[in-house]
Coordinates of C-alpha atoms and ligand atoms in Angstrom, one line a residue:
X788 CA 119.5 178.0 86.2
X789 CA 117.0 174.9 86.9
X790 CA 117.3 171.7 84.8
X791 CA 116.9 168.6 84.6
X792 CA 120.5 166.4 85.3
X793 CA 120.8 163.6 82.6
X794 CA 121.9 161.4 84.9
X795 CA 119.5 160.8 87.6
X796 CA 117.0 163.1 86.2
X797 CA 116.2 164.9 89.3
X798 CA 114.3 168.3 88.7
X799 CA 114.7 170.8 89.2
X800 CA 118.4 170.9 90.5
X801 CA 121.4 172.9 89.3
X802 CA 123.4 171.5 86.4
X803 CA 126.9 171.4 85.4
X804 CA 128.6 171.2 82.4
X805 CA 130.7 167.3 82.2
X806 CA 132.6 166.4 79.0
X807 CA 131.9 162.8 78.5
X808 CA 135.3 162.6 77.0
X809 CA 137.4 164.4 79.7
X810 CA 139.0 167.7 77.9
X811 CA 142.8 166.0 78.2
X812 CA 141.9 163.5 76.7
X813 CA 140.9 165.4 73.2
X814 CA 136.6 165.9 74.6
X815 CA 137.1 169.8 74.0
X816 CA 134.8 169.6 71.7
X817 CA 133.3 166.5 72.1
X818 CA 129.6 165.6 74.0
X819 CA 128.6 166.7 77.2
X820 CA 126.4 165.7 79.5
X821 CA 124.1 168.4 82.4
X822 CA 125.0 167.4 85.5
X823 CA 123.5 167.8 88.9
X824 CA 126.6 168.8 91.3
X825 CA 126.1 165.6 93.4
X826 CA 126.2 163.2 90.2
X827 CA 128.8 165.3 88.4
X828 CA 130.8 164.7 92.1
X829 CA 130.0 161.3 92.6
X830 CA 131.3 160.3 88.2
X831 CA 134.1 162.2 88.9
X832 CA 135.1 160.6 92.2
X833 CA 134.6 157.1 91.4
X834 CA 135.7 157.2 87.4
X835 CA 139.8 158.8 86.2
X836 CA 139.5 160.8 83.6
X837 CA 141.1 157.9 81.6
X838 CA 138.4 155.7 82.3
X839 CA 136.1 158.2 81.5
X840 CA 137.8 158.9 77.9
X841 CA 138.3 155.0 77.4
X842 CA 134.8 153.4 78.4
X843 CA 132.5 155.5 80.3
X844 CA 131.8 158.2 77.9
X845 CA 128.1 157.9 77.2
X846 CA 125.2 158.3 79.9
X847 CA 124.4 154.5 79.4
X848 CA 127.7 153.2 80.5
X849 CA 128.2 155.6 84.0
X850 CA 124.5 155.0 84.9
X851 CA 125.0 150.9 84.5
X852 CA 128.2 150.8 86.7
X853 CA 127.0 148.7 90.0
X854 CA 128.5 151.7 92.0
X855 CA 126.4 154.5 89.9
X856 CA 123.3 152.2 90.4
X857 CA 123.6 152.1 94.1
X858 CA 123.9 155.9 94.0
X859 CA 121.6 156.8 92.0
X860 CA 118.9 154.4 93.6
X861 CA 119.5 156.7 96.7
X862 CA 120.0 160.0 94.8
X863 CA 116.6 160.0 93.3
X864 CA 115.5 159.4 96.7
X865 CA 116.9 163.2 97.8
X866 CA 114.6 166.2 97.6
X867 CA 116.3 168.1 94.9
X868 CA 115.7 171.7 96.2
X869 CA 117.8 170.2 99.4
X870 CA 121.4 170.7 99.2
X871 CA 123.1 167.4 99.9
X872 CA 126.5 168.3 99.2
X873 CA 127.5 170.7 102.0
X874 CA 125.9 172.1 105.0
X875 CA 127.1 175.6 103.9
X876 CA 124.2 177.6 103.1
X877 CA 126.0 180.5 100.9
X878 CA 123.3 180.8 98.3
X879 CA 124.5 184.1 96.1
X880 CA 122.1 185.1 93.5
X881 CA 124.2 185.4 90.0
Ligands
ZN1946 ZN1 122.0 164.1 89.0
ZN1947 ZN1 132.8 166.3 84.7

């Protein structure tokens, strides 16, 4: 499926499902946000899931982190249809 990814609005890329309020910390059925895999990566390797449930729960708050700025002033630069996350190229058709 090809979307749009909330965060750095690339399209069209593939998106993931991210609770904004990680599911351990009571987001089961709380919002979530489409994620690209690279952004849904990079949120999840630079933010715990406690500051994710405590502060960084909205779209607004990751994308004005100093760190998510840099990143996303380079991801937008990336041709979307390119894979940037591996060099694997195991594309199976679901
Ligand atoms: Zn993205
Ligand atoms: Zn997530």
């Amino acid at each position: 499926m090809e979307k749009t990814c909330d965060l750095c609005h690339r399209y069209p890329v593939k998106t993931t499902e991210h609770h904004l309020i990680p599911k351990q910390f009571g987001g089961v059925e709380g919002p979530t946000a489409m994620l690209c895999t690279a952004c849904h990566r990079q949120i999840h390797a630079l933010f715990t899931n406690e500051e994710l449930a405590s502060f960084y729960h909205s779209i607004e708050r990751l994308q004005d982190h100093p760190a998510m700025k840099k990143y996303l002033r380079w991801v937008k630069k990336q041709d979307p249809e390119k894979k940037i996350t591996t060099r694997k190229s195991n594309r199976k058709k679901r």
